[in-house]
GROMACS .gro file of C-alpha atoms in nm:
model
  338
    1MET     CA    1  14.744  -8.941   1.342
    2ARG     CA    2  14.654  -9.232   1.560
    3GLU     CA    3  14.931  -9.411   1.641
    4PRO     CA    4  14.935  -9.763   1.457
    5ALA     CA    5  14.808 -10.055   1.623
    6PHE     CA    6  15.097 -10.253   1.518
    7TRP     CA    7  15.344 -10.020   1.693
    8TYR     CA    8  15.237 -10.147   2.057
    9ARG     CA    9  15.241 -10.474   1.976
   10PRO     CA   10  15.542 -10.755   1.912
   11ARG     CA   11  15.705 -10.705   1.602
   12SER     CA   12  15.481 -10.764   1.296
   13LEU     CA   13  15.521 -10.835   0.898
   14THR     CA   14  15.394 -10.483   0.922
   15SER     CA   15  15.678 -10.327   1.088
   16TYR     CA   16  15.931 -10.556   0.922
   17ALA     CA   17  15.845 -10.446   0.580
   18LEU     CA   18  15.843 -10.071   0.701
   19GLN     CA   19  16.188 -10.100   0.858
   20PRO     CA   20  16.380 -10.019   0.540
   21LEU     CA   21  16.221  -9.667   0.590
   22GLY     CA   22  16.285  -9.641   0.937
   23LEU     CA   23  16.640  -9.709   0.927
   24LEU     CA   24  16.653  -9.415   0.659
   25TYR     CA   25  16.439  -9.195   0.879
   26GLY     CA   26  16.671  -9.277   1.225
   27ALA     CA   27  16.972  -9.221   1.025
   28LEU     CA   28  16.902  -8.881   0.914
   29THR     CA   29  16.788  -8.793   1.209
   30GLU     CA   30  17.074  -8.955   1.410
   31ARG     CA   31  17.315  -8.727   1.181
   32ARG     CA   32  17.069  -8.402   1.267
   33MET     CA   33  17.090  -8.521   1.614
   34LEU     CA   34  17.506  -8.472   1.623
   35ARG     CA   35  17.508  -8.107   1.502
   36LYS     CA   36  17.604  -7.880   1.745
   37GLY     CA   37  17.375  -7.602   1.862
   38ALA     CA   38  17.356  -7.261   1.985
   39ASP     CA   39  17.416  -7.135   2.290
   40ALA     CA   40  17.125  -7.016   2.464
   41GLY     CA   41  17.335  -6.778   2.708
   42ILE     CA   42  17.103  -6.887   3.050
   43PRO     CA   43  17.023  -7.305   3.123
   44VAL     CA   44  16.842  -7.491   2.909
   45ILE     CA   45  16.591  -7.791   3.007
   46CYS     CA   46  16.438  -7.963   2.790
   47VAL     CA   47  16.155  -8.217   2.865
   48GLY     CA   48  16.107  -8.470   2.554
   49ASN     CA   49  16.006  -8.793   2.428
   50TYR     CA   50  16.243  -9.031   2.240
   51HIS     CA   51  15.900  -9.166   2.082
   52VAL     CA   52  15.609  -9.007   1.874
   53GLY     CA   53  15.305  -8.957   2.060
   54GLY     CA   54  15.235  -8.845   2.431
   55ALA     CA   55  15.385  -8.953   2.757
   56GLY     CA   56  15.358  -8.690   2.972
   57LYS     CA   57  15.541  -8.419   2.891
   58THR     CA   58  15.279  -8.139   2.964
   59PRO     CA   59  15.242  -8.206   3.332
   60THR     CA   60  15.607  -8.325   3.381
   61VAL     CA   61  15.700  -7.915   3.278
   62LEU     CA   62  15.434  -7.807   3.457
   63ALA     CA   63  15.576  -7.966   3.692
   64LEU     CA   64  15.946  -7.851   3.651
   65THR     CA   65  15.812  -7.522   3.638
   66LYS     CA   66  15.693  -7.559   4.005
   67LEU     CA   67  15.986  -7.645   4.121
   68LEU     CA   68  16.209  -7.398   3.941
   69ARG     CA   69  15.990  -7.143   4.085
   70GLU     CA   70  16.052  -7.277   4.404
   71LEU     CA   71  16.473  -7.263   4.342
   72GLY     CA   72  16.411  -6.891   4.308
   73GLU     CA   73  16.386  -6.944   3.904
   74THR     CA   74  16.177  -6.738   3.663
   75PRO     CA   75  16.112  -6.999   3.397
   76VAL     CA   76  15.956  -6.944   3.031
   77VAL     CA   77  15.816  -7.235   2.850
   78LEU     CA   78  15.964  -7.273   2.480
   79SER     CA   79  15.736  -7.439   2.219
   80ARG     CA   80  15.688  -7.480   1.866
   81GLY     CA   81  15.330  -7.477   1.935
   82TYR     CA   82  15.280  -7.762   1.737
   83GLY     CA   83  14.897  -7.742   1.559
   84GLY     CA   84  14.903  -7.375   1.537
   85HIS     CA   85  14.948  -7.137   1.274
   86LEU     CA   86  15.161  -6.825   1.430
   87LYS     CA   87  15.489  -6.936   1.336
   88GLY     CA   88  15.582  -6.670   1.612
   89PRO     CA   89  15.819  -6.594   1.820
   90VAL     CA   90  15.506  -6.484   2.051
   91MET     CA   91  15.433  -6.490   2.386
   92VAL     CA   92  15.095  -6.690   2.430
   93ASP     CA   93  14.777  -6.447   2.537
   94ARG     CA   94  14.462  -6.695   2.660
   95ALA     CA   95  14.305  -6.369   2.629
   96ARG     CA   96  14.331  -6.362   2.237
   97HIS     CA   97  14.484  -6.689   2.126
   98THR     CA   98  14.302  -6.969   2.007
   99ALA     CA   99  14.428  -7.370   2.014
  100ALA     CA  100  14.442  -7.296   1.645
  101ASP     CA  101  14.688  -6.988   1.710
  102VAL     CA  102  14.950  -7.104   1.897
  103GLY     CA  103  14.832  -7.506   1.944
  104ASP     CA  104  14.691  -7.677   2.254
  105GLU     CA  105  14.977  -7.759   2.461
  106PRO     CA  106  15.094  -7.380   2.509
  107LEU     CA  107  14.792  -7.246   2.523
  108MET     CA  108  14.716  -7.519   2.814
  109MET     CA  109  15.040  -7.405   3.035
  110ALA     CA  110  14.992  -7.040   2.960
  111ARG     CA  111  14.742  -7.057   3.207
  112ASP     CA  112  15.023  -7.137   3.483
  113VAL     CA  113  15.323  -7.049   3.337
  114PRO     CA  114  15.427  -6.774   3.047
  115VAL     CA  115  15.477  -6.968   2.730
  116ALA     CA  116  15.667  -6.851   2.417
  117VAL     CA  117  15.585  -6.980   2.078
  118ALA     CA  118  15.821  -6.999   1.815
  119ARG     CA  119  15.904  -7.230   1.498
  120ASP     CA  120  16.235  -7.152   1.525
  121ARG     CA  121  16.405  -7.164   1.884
  122LEU     CA  122  16.653  -6.919   1.893
  123ASP     CA  123  16.395  -6.677   1.831
  124GLY     CA  124  16.212  -6.831   2.063
  125VAL     CA  125  16.517  -6.802   2.333
  126ALA     CA  126  16.528  -6.434   2.290
  127LEU     CA  127  16.148  -6.377   2.323
  128ALA     CA  128  16.169  -6.609   2.638
  129LYS     CA  129  16.478  -6.364   2.767
  130SER     CA  130  16.328  -6.120   2.742
  131GLN     CA  131  16.029  -6.157   2.939
  132GLY     CA  132  16.305  -6.198   3.238
  133ALA     CA  133  16.320  -6.581   3.186
  134THR     CA  134  16.649  -6.707   3.423
  135VAL     CA  135  16.564  -7.101   3.286
  136VAL     CA  136  16.426  -7.216   2.964
  137LEU     CA  137  16.183  -7.483   2.974
  138MET     CA  138  16.166  -7.658   2.639
  139ASP     CA  139  15.855  -7.840   2.585
  140ASP     CA  140  15.956  -8.124   2.318
  141GLY     CA  141  16.273  -8.033   2.111
  142PHE     CA  142  16.477  -8.354   2.246
  143GLN     CA  143  16.568  -8.437   1.893
  144ASN     CA  144  16.600  -8.081   1.756
  145PRO     CA  145  17.024  -7.898   1.706
  146ARG     CA  146  16.926  -7.591   1.729
  147LEU     CA  147  16.941  -7.546   2.049
  148LEU     CA  148  17.213  -7.642   2.276
  149LYS     CA  149  17.039  -7.834   2.550
  150ASP     CA  150  17.239  -7.793   2.953
  151ALA     CA  151  16.983  -8.102   3.053
  152SER     CA  152  16.733  -8.360   2.913
  153LEU     CA  153  16.482  -8.517   3.075
  154ILE     CA  154  16.309  -8.794   2.895
  155VAL     CA  155  15.919  -8.878   2.984
  156ILE     CA  156  15.785  -9.243   2.878
  157ASP     CA  157  15.453  -9.367   3.019
  158SER     CA  158  15.603  -9.682   3.204
  159GLU     CA  159  15.247  -9.935   3.097
  160ARG     CA  160  15.299  -9.822   2.710
  161GLY     CA  161  15.718  -9.830   2.729
  162LEU     CA  162  15.869  -9.729   2.367
  163GLY     CA  163  15.603  -9.999   2.193
  164ASN     CA  164  15.812 -10.270   1.950
  165GLY     CA  165  16.164 -10.080   1.948
  166GLU     CA  166  16.134  -9.975   1.607
  167VAL     CA  167  16.196  -9.618   1.401
  168PHE     CA  168  15.909  -9.409   1.304
  169PRO     CA  169  15.751  -9.585   1.058
  170ALA     CA  170  15.853  -9.896   1.147
  171GLY     CA  171  15.770  -9.845   1.520
  172PRO     CA  172  15.730  -9.457   1.763
  173LEU     CA  173  16.052  -9.398   1.807
  174ARG     CA  174  16.176  -9.075   1.648
  175ALA     CA  175  16.539  -9.195   1.619
  176PRO     CA  176  16.743  -9.521   1.701
  177LEU     CA  177  16.728  -9.537   2.107
  178LYS     CA  178  17.127  -9.526   2.164
  179ALA     CA  179  17.190  -9.215   1.973
  180GLN     CA  180  16.884  -9.116   2.184
  181LEU     CA  181  17.015  -9.252   2.551
  182ALA     CA  182  17.358  -9.075   2.463
  183ARG     CA  183  17.173  -8.739   2.522
  184THR     CA  184  16.949  -8.828   2.836
  185ASP     CA  185  17.048  -8.677   3.139
  186ALA     CA  186  16.732  -8.804   3.340
  187LEU     CA  187  16.459  -9.082   3.259
  188VAL     CA  188  16.087  -8.951   3.421
  189LEU     CA  189  15.899  -9.262   3.456
  190ILE     CA  190  15.499  -9.194   3.477
  191GLY     CA  191  15.294  -9.482   3.652
  192ASP     CA  192  15.369  -9.846   3.793
  193GLY     CA  193  15.447 -10.019   3.472
  194ARG     CA  194  15.727 -10.205   3.358
  195ALA     CA  195  15.687 -10.127   3.042
  196ALA     CA  196  16.061  -9.928   3.042
  197ASN     CA  197  16.183 -10.128   3.287
  198GLU     CA  198  16.498 -10.184   3.032
  199VAL     CA  199  16.548  -9.819   2.941
  200ALA     CA  200  16.595  -9.779   3.285
  201ALA     CA  201  16.860 -10.012   3.346
  202GLU     CA  202  17.046  -9.919   3.000
  203LEU     CA  203  17.055  -9.514   3.144
  204ALA     CA  204  17.172  -9.666   3.483
  205LYS     CA  205  17.514  -9.848   3.359
  206ARG     CA  206  17.569  -9.472   3.218
  207ASP     CA  207  17.509  -9.353   3.580
  208LYS     CA  208  17.182  -9.106   3.484
  209PRO     CA  209  16.854  -9.168   3.739
  210GLU     CA  210  16.561  -9.295   3.687
  211LEU     CA  211  16.213  -9.061   3.842
  212ARG     CA  212  15.870  -9.267   3.873
  213ALA     CA  213  15.627  -9.020   3.940
  214ARG     CA  214  15.249  -9.065   3.882
  215LEU     CA  215  14.997  -8.821   3.757
  216LYS     CA  216  14.721  -8.782   4.080
  217PRO     CA  217  14.345  -8.600   3.989
  218ASP     CA  218  14.308  -8.271   4.047
  219ALA     CA  219  14.064  -8.275   4.406
  220ALA     CA  220  13.808  -8.027   4.244
  221SER     CA  221  13.806  -8.223   3.956
  222LEU     CA  222  13.682  -8.498   4.116
  223SER     CA  223  13.417  -8.356   4.354
  224GLN     CA  224  13.254  -8.237   4.032
  225LEU     CA  225  13.244  -8.603   3.853
  226LEU     CA  226  13.185  -8.789   4.186
  227GLY     CA  227  12.839  -8.939   4.207
  228LYS     CA  228  12.752  -8.877   3.814
  229ARG     CA  229  12.791  -9.078   3.495
  230VAL     CA  230  13.036  -8.946   3.246
  231LEU     CA  231  13.071  -8.925   2.873
  232ALA     CA  232  13.430  -8.934   2.852
  233PHE     CA  233  13.607  -8.784   2.510
  234ALA     CA  234  13.985  -8.733   2.453
  235GLY     CA  235  14.195  -8.621   2.165
  236ILE     CA  236  14.596  -8.694   2.334
  237GLY     CA  237  14.818  -8.910   2.210
  238ASP     CA  238  14.676  -9.208   2.409
  239PRO     CA  239  14.290  -9.183   2.513
  240GLU     CA  240  14.259  -9.507   2.664
  241ARG     CA  241  14.515  -9.334   2.956
  242PHE     CA  242  14.284  -9.104   3.004
  243PHE     CA  243  13.965  -9.376   3.024
  244ARG     CA  244  14.166  -9.572   3.330
  245SER     CA  245  14.274  -9.274   3.516
  246LEU     CA  246  13.904  -9.165   3.531
  247ARG     CA  247  13.788  -9.490   3.645
  248ALA     CA  248  14.050  -9.534   3.887
  249GLY     CA  249  13.906  -9.217   4.029
  250GLY     CA  250  13.615  -9.353   4.147
  251ILE     CA  251  13.436  -9.197   3.842
  252ASP     CA  252  13.139  -9.370   3.639
  253VAL     CA  253  13.223  -9.397   3.300
  254ALA     CA  254  12.923  -9.499   3.104
  255ARG     CA  255  13.064  -9.445   2.740
  256THR     CA  256  13.407  -9.299   2.583
  257ARG     CA  257  13.499  -9.130   2.236
  258PRO     CA  258  13.849  -9.135   2.174
  259PHE     CA  259  14.009  -8.925   1.897
  260ALA     CA  260  14.311  -8.909   1.735
  261ASP     CA  261  14.637  -8.690   1.888
  262HIS     CA  262  14.573  -8.300   1.898
  263HIS     CA  263  14.203  -8.360   1.731
  264MET     CA  264  14.040  -8.000   1.587
  265PHE     CA  265  13.705  -8.110   1.707
  266SER     CA  266  13.440  -7.988   1.405
  267ARG     CA  267  13.110  -7.804   1.493
  268GLU     CA  268  12.921  -8.154   1.399
  269GLU     CA  269  13.119  -8.369   1.657
  270ILE     CA  270  13.060  -8.142   1.922
  271ALA     CA  271  12.680  -8.127   1.843
  272ALA     CA  272  12.706  -8.478   1.842
  273LEU     CA  273  12.892  -8.550   2.161
  274VAL     CA  274  12.628  -8.282   2.420
  275ALA     CA  275  12.401  -8.469   2.186
  276ASP     CA  276  12.462  -8.814   2.321
  277ALA     CA  277  12.559  -8.700   2.698
  278ARG     CA  278  12.208  -8.480   2.692
  279ARG     CA  279  11.992  -8.828   2.549
  280GLU     CA  280  12.145  -9.005   2.839
  281GLN     CA  281  12.204  -8.806   3.114
  282LEU     CA  282  12.587  -8.776   3.132
  283THR     CA  283  12.788  -8.561   3.216
  284LEU     CA  284  13.044  -8.442   2.905
  285VAL     CA  285  13.455  -8.479   3.046
  286THR     CA  286  13.768  -8.437   2.855
  287THR     CA  287  14.138  -8.394   2.913
  288GLU     CA  288  14.248  -7.972   3.003
  289LYS     CA  289  14.450  -8.013   2.708
  290ASP     CA  290  14.142  -8.061   2.476
  291LEU     CA  291  13.903  -7.785   2.660
  292ALA     CA  292  14.194  -7.575   2.536
  293ARG     CA  293  14.155  -7.680   2.173
  294LEU     CA  294  13.787  -7.606   2.260
  295HIS     CA  295  13.895  -7.200   2.431
  296GLY     CA  296  13.719  -6.951   2.226
  297ARG     CA  297  13.497  -7.198   1.971
  298GLU     CA  298  13.135  -7.123   1.874
  299GLY     CA  299  12.874  -7.365   1.963
  300VAL     CA  300  13.080  -7.525   2.226
  301PRO     CA  301  12.830  -7.531   2.557
  302ASP     CA  302  12.895  -7.456   2.897
  303GLY     CA  303  12.946  -7.769   3.167
  304ILE     CA  304  13.234  -7.965   2.995
  305VAL     CA  305  13.411  -8.066   3.311
  306PRO     CA  306  13.771  -8.056   3.229
  307PHE     CA  307  13.963  -8.348   3.446
  308ALA     CA  308  14.244  -8.173   3.587
  309VAL     CA  309  14.568  -8.397   3.680
  310GLN     CA  310  14.944  -8.327   3.864
  311LEU     CA  311  15.218  -8.487   3.828
  312GLU     CA  312  15.392  -8.608   4.182
  313PHE     CA  313  15.725  -8.782   4.189
  314ASP     CA  314  15.841  -9.036   4.433
  315GLU     CA  315  16.128  -8.882   4.548
  316PRO     CA  316  16.080  -8.489   4.491
  317ALA     CA  317  16.420  -8.408   4.686
  318VAL     CA  318  16.608  -8.604   4.454
  319LEU     CA  319  16.431  -8.423   4.146
  320ARG     CA  320  16.527  -8.098   4.320
  321GLN     CA  321  16.877  -8.189   4.360
  322LEU     CA  322  16.928  -8.309   4.022
  323ILE     CA  323  16.759  -7.995   3.840
  324SER     CA  324  16.990  -7.809   4.138
  325ASP     CA  325  17.315  -7.971   4.048
  326GLN     CA  326  17.222  -7.910   3.654
  327LEU     CA  327  17.141  -7.530   3.666
  328TYR     CA  328  17.491  -7.498   3.878
  329LYS     CA  329  17.684  -7.707   3.619
  330ALA     CA  330  17.516  -7.494   3.319
  331ARG     CA  331  17.596  -7.171   3.477
  332GLU     CA  332  17.984  -7.272   3.555
  333ARG     CA  333  17.983  -7.424   3.222
  334ARG     CA  334  17.950  -7.053   3.095
  335PHE     CA  335  18.132  -6.861   3.347
  336SER     CA  336  18.448  -7.058   3.318
  337SER     CA  337  18.404  -6.998   2.917
  338ARG     CA  338  18.426  -6.650   2.955
   0.00000   0.00000   0.00000
């Protein structure tokens, strides 16, 4: 779905009219979050959002994968596989799976880290452990109580923040903010914006850290695109952020085509994009997540350039210490409970 524009505007008549539904949805979610989750037996680190839509979870998961490996751990990502039809548990195999099978984000991440897809997260944990996981990295699932989380890192786009601060459908929040703050161990603010500063201040009162990070373009992606005029298309939570990133990298964005998050491109849409690019002599460029959705599809031409990005933290030593401390505490709790 496309995010309603009123979510990211000051409170409006529409949001006020939907507040009763938001109060009901929020109360049910908050009550569900109070349930005690099952213990995985190994540390579980959750990377989540307070709100629906994208904010940068996938780059954060990949950055944590790299850090955990530097710490001598064997991480396996656990995903629900949103957008895929396989219920799992199944390890993602890029040689035989498509986004229609396992979802676009798991397929994309599986290039760099083992990914277990499972609707039932306990089944997913069992599969991850069978693959030698010493740490489970949960991609989303912060509000899901099925599994005990040893640490929860919440990702927010610092330019967009949390919109009007209302609970779905009156706004983008998945649950009342206070209930979510109580279960947060650290905040990852992506970008230089100030829209999430109030949230960061609330967490600071609870002695929870704020980690600033930025999405940096991959050098190889830039080299393929600099000096060319491009037609950029994206079906992610915030396509405009992708288009801004291209322009910030010095790329000449002649035309843009936004689609809804997780959009499954039809053959006709792909053909139209190709025709428009050829007619105006433009290079087609999209996100890695969108390209994952085109993986294995018929009629997809070569030459669509993926614009790869990596998440870089302003203070990597602080993140490293945080994760090290959380892993130690998680293992100490399990050892002392024997």
